[in-house]
CSV table of C-alpha atoms and ligand atoms in Angstrom, one decimal:
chain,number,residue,atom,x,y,z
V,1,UNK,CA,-10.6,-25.4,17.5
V,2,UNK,CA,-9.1,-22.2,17.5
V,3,UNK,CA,-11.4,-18.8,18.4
V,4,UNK,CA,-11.8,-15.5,16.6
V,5,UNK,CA,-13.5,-12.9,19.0
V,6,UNK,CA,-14.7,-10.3,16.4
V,7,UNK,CA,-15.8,-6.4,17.4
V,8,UNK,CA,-15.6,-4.8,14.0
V,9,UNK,CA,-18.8,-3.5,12.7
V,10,UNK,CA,-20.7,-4.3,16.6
V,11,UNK,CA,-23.3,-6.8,16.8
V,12,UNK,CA,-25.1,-5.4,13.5
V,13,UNK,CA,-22.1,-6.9,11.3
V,14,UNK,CA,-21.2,-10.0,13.5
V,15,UNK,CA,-24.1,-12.7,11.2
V,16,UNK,CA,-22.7,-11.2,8.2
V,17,UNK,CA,-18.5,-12.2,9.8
V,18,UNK,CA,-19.9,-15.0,10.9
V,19,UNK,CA,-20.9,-16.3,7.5
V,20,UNK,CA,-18.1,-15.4,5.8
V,21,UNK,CA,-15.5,-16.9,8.1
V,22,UNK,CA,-17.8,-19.9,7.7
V,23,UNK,CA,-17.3,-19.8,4.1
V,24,UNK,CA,-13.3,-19.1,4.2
V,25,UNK,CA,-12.7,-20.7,7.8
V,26,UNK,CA,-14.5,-23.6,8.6
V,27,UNK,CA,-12.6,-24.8,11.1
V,28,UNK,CA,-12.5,-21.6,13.1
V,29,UNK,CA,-14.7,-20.6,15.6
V,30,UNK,CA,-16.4,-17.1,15.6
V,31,UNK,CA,-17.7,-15.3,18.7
V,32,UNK,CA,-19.2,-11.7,19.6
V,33,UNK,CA,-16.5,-9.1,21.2
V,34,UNK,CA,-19.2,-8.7,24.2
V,35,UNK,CA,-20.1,-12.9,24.2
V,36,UNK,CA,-16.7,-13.9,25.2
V,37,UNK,CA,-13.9,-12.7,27.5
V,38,UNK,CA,-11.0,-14.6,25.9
V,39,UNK,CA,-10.1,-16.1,22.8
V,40,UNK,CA,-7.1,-17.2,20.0
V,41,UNK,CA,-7.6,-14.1,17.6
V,42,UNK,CA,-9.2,-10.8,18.2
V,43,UNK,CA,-10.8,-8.8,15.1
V,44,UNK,CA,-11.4,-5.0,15.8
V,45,UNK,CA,-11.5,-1.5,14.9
V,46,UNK,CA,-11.3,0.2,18.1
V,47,UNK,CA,-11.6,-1.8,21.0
V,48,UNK,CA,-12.2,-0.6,24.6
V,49,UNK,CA,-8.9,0.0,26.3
V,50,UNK,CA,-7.7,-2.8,28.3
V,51,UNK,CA,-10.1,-5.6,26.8
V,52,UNK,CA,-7.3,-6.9,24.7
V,53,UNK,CA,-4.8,-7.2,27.7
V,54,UNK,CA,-7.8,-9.1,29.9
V,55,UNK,CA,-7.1,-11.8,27.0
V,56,UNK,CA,-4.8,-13.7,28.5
V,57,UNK,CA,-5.3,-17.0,25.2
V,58,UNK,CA,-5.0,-13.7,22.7
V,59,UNK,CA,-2.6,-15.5,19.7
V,60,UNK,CA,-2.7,-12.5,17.1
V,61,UNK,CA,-4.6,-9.1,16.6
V,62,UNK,CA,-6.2,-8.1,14.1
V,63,UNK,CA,-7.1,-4.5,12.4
V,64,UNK,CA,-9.8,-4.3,11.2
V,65,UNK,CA,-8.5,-1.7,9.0
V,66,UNK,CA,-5.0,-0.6,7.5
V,67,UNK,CA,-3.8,2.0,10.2
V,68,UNK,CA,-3.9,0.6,13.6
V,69,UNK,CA,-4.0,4.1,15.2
V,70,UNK,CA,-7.4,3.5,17.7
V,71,UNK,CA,-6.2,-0.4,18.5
V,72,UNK,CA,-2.7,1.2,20.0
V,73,UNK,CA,-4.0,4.2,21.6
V,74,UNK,CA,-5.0,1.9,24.2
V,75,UNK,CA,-2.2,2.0,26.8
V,76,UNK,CA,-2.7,-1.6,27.7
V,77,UNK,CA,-3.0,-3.1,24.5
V,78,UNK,CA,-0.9,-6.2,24.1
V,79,UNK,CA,2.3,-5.1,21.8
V,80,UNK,CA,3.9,-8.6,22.7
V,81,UNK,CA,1.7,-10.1,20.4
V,82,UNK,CA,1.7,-9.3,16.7
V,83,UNK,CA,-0.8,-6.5,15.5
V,84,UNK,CA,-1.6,-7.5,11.7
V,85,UNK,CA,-2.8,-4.0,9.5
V,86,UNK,CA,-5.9,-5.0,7.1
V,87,UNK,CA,-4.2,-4.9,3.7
V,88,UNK,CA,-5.9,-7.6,1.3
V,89,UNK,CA,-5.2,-6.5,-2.1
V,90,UNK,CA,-8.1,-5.0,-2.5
V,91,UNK,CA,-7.5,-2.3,0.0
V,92,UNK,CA,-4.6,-0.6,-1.7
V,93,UNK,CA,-6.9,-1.0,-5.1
V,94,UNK,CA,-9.5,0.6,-3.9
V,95,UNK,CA,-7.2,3.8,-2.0
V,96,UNK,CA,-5.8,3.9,-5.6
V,97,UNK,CA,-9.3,4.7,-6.8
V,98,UNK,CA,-10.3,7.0,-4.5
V,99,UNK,CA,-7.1,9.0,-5.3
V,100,UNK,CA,-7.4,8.6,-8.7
V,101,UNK,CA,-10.7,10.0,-8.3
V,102,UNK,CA,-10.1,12.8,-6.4
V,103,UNK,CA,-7.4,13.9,-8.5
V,104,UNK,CA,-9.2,13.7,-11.4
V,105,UNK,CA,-12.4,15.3,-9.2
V,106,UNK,CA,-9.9,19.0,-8.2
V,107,UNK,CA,-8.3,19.4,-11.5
V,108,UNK,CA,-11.7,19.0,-13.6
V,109,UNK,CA,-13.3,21.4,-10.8
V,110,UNK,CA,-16.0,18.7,-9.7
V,111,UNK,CA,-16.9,20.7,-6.8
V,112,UNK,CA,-17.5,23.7,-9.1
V,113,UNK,CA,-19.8,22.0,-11.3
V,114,UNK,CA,-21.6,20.3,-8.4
V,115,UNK,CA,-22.8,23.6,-7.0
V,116,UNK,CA,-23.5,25.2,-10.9
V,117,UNK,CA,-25.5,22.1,-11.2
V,118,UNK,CA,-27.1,22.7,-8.0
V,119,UNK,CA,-27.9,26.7,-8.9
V,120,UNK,CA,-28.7,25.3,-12.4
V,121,UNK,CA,-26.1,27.3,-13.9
V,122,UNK,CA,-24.3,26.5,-17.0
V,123,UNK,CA,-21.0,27.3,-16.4
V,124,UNK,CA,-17.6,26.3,-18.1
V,125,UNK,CA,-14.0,26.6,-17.3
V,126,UNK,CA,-10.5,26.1,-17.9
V,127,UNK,CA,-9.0,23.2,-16.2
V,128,UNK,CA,-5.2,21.6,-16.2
V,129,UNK,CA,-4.6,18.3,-17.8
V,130,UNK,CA,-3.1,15.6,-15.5
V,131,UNK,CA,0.7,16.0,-17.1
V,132,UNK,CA,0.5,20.1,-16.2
V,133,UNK,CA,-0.4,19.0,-12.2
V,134,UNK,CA,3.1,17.3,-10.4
V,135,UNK,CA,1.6,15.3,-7.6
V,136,UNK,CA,3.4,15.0,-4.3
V,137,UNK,CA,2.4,11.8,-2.5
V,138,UNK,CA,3.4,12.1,1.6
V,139,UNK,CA,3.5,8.5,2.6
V,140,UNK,CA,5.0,5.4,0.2
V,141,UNK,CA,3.7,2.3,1.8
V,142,UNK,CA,1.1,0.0,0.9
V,143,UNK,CA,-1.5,2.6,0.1
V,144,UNK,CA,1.1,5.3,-1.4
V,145,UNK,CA,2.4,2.7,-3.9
V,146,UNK,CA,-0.3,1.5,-5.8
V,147,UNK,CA,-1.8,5.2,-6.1
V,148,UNK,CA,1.5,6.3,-7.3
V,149,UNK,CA,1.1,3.6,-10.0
V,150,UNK,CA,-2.5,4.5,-10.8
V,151,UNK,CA,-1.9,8.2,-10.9
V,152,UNK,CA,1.0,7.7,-13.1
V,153,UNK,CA,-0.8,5.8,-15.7
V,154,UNK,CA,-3.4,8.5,-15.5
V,155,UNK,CA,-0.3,11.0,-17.1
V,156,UNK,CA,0.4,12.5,-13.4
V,157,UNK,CA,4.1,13.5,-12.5
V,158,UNK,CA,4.4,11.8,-9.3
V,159,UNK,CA,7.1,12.3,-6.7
V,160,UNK,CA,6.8,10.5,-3.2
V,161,UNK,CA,8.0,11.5,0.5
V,162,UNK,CA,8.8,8.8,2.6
V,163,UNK,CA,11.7,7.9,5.5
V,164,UNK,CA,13.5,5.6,3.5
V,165,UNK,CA,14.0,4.8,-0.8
V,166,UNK,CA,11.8,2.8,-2.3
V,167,UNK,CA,12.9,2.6,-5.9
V,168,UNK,CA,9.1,3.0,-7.6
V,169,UNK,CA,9.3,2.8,-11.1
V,170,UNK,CA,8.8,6.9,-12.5
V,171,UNK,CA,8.4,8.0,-9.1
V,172,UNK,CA,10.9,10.8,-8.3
V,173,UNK,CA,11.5,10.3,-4.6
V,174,UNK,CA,12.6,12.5,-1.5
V,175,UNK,CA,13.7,11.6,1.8
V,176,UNK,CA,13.3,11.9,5.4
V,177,UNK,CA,12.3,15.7,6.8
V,178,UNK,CA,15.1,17.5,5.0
V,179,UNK,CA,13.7,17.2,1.6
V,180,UNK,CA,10.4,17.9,2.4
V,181,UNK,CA,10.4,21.6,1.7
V,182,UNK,CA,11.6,20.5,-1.9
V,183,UNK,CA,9.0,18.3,-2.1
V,184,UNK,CA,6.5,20.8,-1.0
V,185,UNK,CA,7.7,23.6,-3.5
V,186,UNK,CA,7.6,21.2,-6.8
V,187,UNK,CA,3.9,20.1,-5.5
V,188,UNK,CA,1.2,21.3,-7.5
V,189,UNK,CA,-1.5,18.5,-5.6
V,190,UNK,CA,-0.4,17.1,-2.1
V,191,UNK,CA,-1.8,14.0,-1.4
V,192,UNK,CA,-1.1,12.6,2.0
V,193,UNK,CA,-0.9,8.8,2.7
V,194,UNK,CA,0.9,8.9,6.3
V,195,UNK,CA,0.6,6.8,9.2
V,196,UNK,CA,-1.0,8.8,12.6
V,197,UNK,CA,2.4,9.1,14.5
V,198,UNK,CA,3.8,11.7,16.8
V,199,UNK,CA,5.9,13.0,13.6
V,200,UNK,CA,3.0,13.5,11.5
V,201,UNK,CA,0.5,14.9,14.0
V,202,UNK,CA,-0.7,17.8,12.4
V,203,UNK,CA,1.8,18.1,9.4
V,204,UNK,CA,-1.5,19.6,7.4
V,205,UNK,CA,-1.7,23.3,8.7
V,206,UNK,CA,-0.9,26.6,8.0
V,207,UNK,CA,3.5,26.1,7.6
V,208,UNK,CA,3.6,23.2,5.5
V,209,UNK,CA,0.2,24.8,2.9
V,210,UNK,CA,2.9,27.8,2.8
V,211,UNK,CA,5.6,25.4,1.2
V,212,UNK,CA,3.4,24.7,-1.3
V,213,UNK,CA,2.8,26.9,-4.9
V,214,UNK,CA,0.1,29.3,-4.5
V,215,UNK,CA,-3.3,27.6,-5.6
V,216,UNK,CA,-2.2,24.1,-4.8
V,217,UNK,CA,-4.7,21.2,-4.3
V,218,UNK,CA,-4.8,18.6,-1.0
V,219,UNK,CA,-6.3,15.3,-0.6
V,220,UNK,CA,-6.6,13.5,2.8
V,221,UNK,CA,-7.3,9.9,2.7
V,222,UNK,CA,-5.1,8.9,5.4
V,223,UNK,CA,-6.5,10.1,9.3
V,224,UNK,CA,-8.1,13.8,10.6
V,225,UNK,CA,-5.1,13.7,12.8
V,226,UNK,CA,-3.2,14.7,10.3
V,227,UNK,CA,-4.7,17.8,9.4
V,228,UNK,CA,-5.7,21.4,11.6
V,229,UNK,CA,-9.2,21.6,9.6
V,230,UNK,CA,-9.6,25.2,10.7
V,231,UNK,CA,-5.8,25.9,8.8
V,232,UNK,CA,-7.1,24.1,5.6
V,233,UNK,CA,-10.4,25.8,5.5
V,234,UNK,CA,-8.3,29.3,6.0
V,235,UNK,CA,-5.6,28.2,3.2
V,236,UNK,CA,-9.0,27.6,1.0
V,237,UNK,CA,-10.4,30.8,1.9
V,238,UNK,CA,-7.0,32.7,1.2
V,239,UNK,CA,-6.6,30.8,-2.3
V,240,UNK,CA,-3.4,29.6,-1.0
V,241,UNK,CA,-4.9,26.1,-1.3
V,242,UNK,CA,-7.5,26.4,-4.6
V,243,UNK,CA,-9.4,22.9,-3.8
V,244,UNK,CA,-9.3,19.9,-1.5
V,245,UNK,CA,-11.1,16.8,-0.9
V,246,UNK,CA,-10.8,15.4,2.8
V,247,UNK,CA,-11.8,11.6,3.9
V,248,UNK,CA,-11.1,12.1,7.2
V,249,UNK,CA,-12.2,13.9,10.1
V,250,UNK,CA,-11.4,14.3,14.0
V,251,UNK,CA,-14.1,13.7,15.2
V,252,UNK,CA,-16.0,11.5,12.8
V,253,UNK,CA,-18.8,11.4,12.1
V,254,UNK,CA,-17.9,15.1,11.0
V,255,UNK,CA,-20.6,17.3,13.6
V,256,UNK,CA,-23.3,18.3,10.8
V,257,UNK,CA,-22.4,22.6,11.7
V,258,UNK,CA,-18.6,22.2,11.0
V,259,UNK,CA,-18.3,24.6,8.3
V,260,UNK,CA,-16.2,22.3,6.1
V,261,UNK,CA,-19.2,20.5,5.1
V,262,UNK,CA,-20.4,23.8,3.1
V,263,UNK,CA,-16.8,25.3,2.0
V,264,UNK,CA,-17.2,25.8,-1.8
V,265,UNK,CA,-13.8,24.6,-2.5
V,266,UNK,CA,-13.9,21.5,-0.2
V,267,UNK,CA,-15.1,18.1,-1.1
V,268,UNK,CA,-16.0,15.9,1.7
V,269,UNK,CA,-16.3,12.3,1.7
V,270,UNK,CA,-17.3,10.4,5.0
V,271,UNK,CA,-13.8,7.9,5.3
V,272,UNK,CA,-15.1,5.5,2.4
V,273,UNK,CA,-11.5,5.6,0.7
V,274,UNK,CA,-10.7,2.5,0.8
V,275,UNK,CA,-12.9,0.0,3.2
V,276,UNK,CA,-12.6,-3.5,1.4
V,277,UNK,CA,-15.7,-5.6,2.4
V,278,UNK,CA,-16.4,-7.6,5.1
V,279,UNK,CA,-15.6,-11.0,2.6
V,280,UNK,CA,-12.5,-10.3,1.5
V,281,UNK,CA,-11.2,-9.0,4.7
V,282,UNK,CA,-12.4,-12.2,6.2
V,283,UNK,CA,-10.5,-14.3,3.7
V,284,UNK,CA,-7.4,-12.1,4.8
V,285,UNK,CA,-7.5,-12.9,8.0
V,286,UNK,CA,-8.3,-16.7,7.4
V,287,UNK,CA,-5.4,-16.7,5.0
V,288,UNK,CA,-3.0,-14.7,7.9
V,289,UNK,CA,-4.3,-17.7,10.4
V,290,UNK,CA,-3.5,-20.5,8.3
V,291,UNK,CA,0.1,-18.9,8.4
V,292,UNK,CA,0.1,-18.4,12.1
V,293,UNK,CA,-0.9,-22.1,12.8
V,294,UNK,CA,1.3,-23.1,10.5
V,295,UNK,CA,4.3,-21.6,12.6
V,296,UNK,CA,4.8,-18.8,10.2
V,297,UNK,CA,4.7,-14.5,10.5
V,298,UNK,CA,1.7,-12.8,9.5
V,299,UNK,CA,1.8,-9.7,8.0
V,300,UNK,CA,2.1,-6.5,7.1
V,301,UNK,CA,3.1,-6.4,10.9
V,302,UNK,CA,2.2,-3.0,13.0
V,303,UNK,CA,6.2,-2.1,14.4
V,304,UNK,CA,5.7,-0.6,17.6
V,305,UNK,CA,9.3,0.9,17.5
V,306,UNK,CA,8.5,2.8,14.3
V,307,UNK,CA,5.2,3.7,15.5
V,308,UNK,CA,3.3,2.5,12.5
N,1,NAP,P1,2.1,2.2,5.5
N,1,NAP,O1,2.1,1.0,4.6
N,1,NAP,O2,2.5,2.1,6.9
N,1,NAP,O3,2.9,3.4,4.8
N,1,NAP,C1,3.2,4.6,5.5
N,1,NAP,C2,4.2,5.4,4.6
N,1,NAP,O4,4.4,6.7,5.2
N,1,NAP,C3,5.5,4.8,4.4
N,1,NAP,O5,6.0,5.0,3.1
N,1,NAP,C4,6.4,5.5,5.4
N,1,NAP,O6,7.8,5.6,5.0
N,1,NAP,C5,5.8,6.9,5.3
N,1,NAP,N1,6.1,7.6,6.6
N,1,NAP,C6,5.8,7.3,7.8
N,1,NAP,N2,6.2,8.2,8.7
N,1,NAP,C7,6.8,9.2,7.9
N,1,NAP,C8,7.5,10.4,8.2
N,1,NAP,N3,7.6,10.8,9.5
N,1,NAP,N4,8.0,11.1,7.2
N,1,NAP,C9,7.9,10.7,5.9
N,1,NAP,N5,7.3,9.5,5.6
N,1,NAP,C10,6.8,8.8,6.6
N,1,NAP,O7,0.6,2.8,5.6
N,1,NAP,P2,-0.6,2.5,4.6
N,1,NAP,O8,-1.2,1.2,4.8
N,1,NAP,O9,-0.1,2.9,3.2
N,1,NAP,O10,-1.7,3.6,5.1
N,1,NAP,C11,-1.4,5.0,4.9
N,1,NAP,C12,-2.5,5.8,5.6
N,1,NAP,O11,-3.8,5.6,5.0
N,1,NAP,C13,-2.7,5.4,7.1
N,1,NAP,O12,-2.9,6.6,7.8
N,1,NAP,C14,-4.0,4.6,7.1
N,1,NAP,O13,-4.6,4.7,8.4
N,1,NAP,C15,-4.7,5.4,6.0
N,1,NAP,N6,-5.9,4.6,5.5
N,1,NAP,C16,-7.0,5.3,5.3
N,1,NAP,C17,-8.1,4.6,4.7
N,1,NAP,C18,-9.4,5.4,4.4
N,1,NAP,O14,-10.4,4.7,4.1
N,1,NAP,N7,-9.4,6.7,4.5
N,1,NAP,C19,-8.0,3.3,4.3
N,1,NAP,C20,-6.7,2.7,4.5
N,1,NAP,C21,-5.7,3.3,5.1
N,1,NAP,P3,8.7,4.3,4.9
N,1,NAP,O15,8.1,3.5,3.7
N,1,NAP,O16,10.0,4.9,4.5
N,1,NAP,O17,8.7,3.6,6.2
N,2,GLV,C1,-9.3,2.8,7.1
N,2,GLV,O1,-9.3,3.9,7.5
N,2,GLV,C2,-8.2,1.9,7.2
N,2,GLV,O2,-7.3,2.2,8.0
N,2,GLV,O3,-8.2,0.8,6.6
């Protein structure tokens, strides 16, 4: 009987795996990350550096999440075995959601009417309309394409930067770095959907917010490494950027006196964009280790070459 060593969620989530696996995976034992020191199939979010590679039966990892980015910091970790992202169909649904919402949240002035509420201060506004506000989507993948499709059926203009063509349906697309300053200067509301690589470490700061039209909006679901915080809340403050709503921190938890959690022009959420739950993600990996037992690849497969 194959073994699933699970440390996603600690010791507080592992009944709650443990039950659904049983449910999905009967024939598949479950064990505690700390209870075990080898097994078939690992399950984590960010393990310890090194654990992995003391696992010498280790089949398969699996993320716990869609980016992979605290399971390969770890010099060790094993990249001879295949690193499988978390993307049950749910997850790209529900990042298509929280885009949708957050777009629909910066053009209608959400944040604005939160603190009027708050002050108990009728107040009303202008606002655009989703066809006057072209979105720019950095990042095409899994998450990228389903919010492209949502945000188009909510009457954005949606244009996408990614390293290679993906032929979306309405989508005008640019390519690699070269067109990125033309994607910047036709984007009225950035929304970025990158992997945490070296190329995309801190692509959110002062340079790139200057590409953009004065007054432009920003969403961040993807990972705090993408963005200089201090550069957005300065951008805010300077109306180059006129709203933004960030998911994701470094650190997180975000420290309760960072002064982003006050900025009037800022929403902040605390990276709940898209986390399917714990049953569906457990079916997903049942479903990738019937495939693997069955002598088939997994996937979508982490690709260590292109670093995401
Ligand atoms: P993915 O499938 O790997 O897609 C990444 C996209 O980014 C691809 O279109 C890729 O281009 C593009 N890209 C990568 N490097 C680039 C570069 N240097 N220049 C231009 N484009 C580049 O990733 P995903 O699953 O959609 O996840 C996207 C992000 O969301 C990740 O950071 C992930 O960690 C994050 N995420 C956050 C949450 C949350 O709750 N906040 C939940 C899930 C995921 P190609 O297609 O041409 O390769
Ligand atoms: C969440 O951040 C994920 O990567 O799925």
């Amino acid at each position: 009987m194959a073994t699933l060593i699970i440390k996603s969620g600690g010791r507080a989530a592992f009944a709650e795996w443990q039950q659904h696996f049983a449910d999905c995976a009967p024939g598949l034992r479950t064990v505690f990350w700390d209870d075990a020191q080898d097994a078939d199939y690992a399950l984590v979010w960010d393990p310890e550096p090194g654990r992995l590679a003391a696992m010498p039966g280790l089949r398969c990892v699996f993320g716990a999440g869609a980016g992979v980015d605290l399971i390969v910091r770890d010099p060790d970790w094993p990249r001879h075995l295949p690193l499988v992202r978390m993307t049950p169909t749910g997850a790209a649904q529900r990042m298509g959601e929280y885009v949708a919402w957050a777009a629909l949240h910066l053009i209608r002035g959400g944040r604005r009417m939160a603190l009027s509420q708050n002050d108990g201060r009728w107040e009303d506004f202008d606002h655009p309309s989703a066809p006057d506000v072209r979105v720019g989507l950095m990042g095409l993948g899994v998450m990228g394409t389903r919010a492209a499709g949502m945000l188009r059926a909510l009457g954005f203009p949606v244009a996408g930067w990614s390293r290679a063509p993906k032929g979306i349906e309405g989508v005008q697309e640019f390519i690699g770095p070269d067109a990125l300053p033309a994607f910047l200067a036709r984007t009225d509301l950035l929304i970025c959907l990158l992997p945490a690589t070296q190329a995309t470490r801190h692509i959110l700061a002062a340079p790139l917010f200057a590409q953009l039209p004065r007054g432009a909006m920003l969403i961040n679901a993807a990972r705090g490494w993408h963005q200089k915080l201090d550069d957005v809340l300065a951008a805010l403050d300077s109306g180059q950027l006129s709203a933004a709503v960030l998911d994701v921190f470094e650190p997180e938890p975000l420290p309760p006196d960072n002064p982003a959690w006050s900025h009037p022009r800022l929403t902040v959420t605390p990276h709940v964009a898209s986390l399917p739950s714990r049953a569906e993600r457990a079916r997903f990996v049942a479903e990738q280790i019937a495939v693997l037992e069955g002598g088939g690849v997994p996937g979508p497969l982490y690709d260590a070459v292109r670093g995401y």
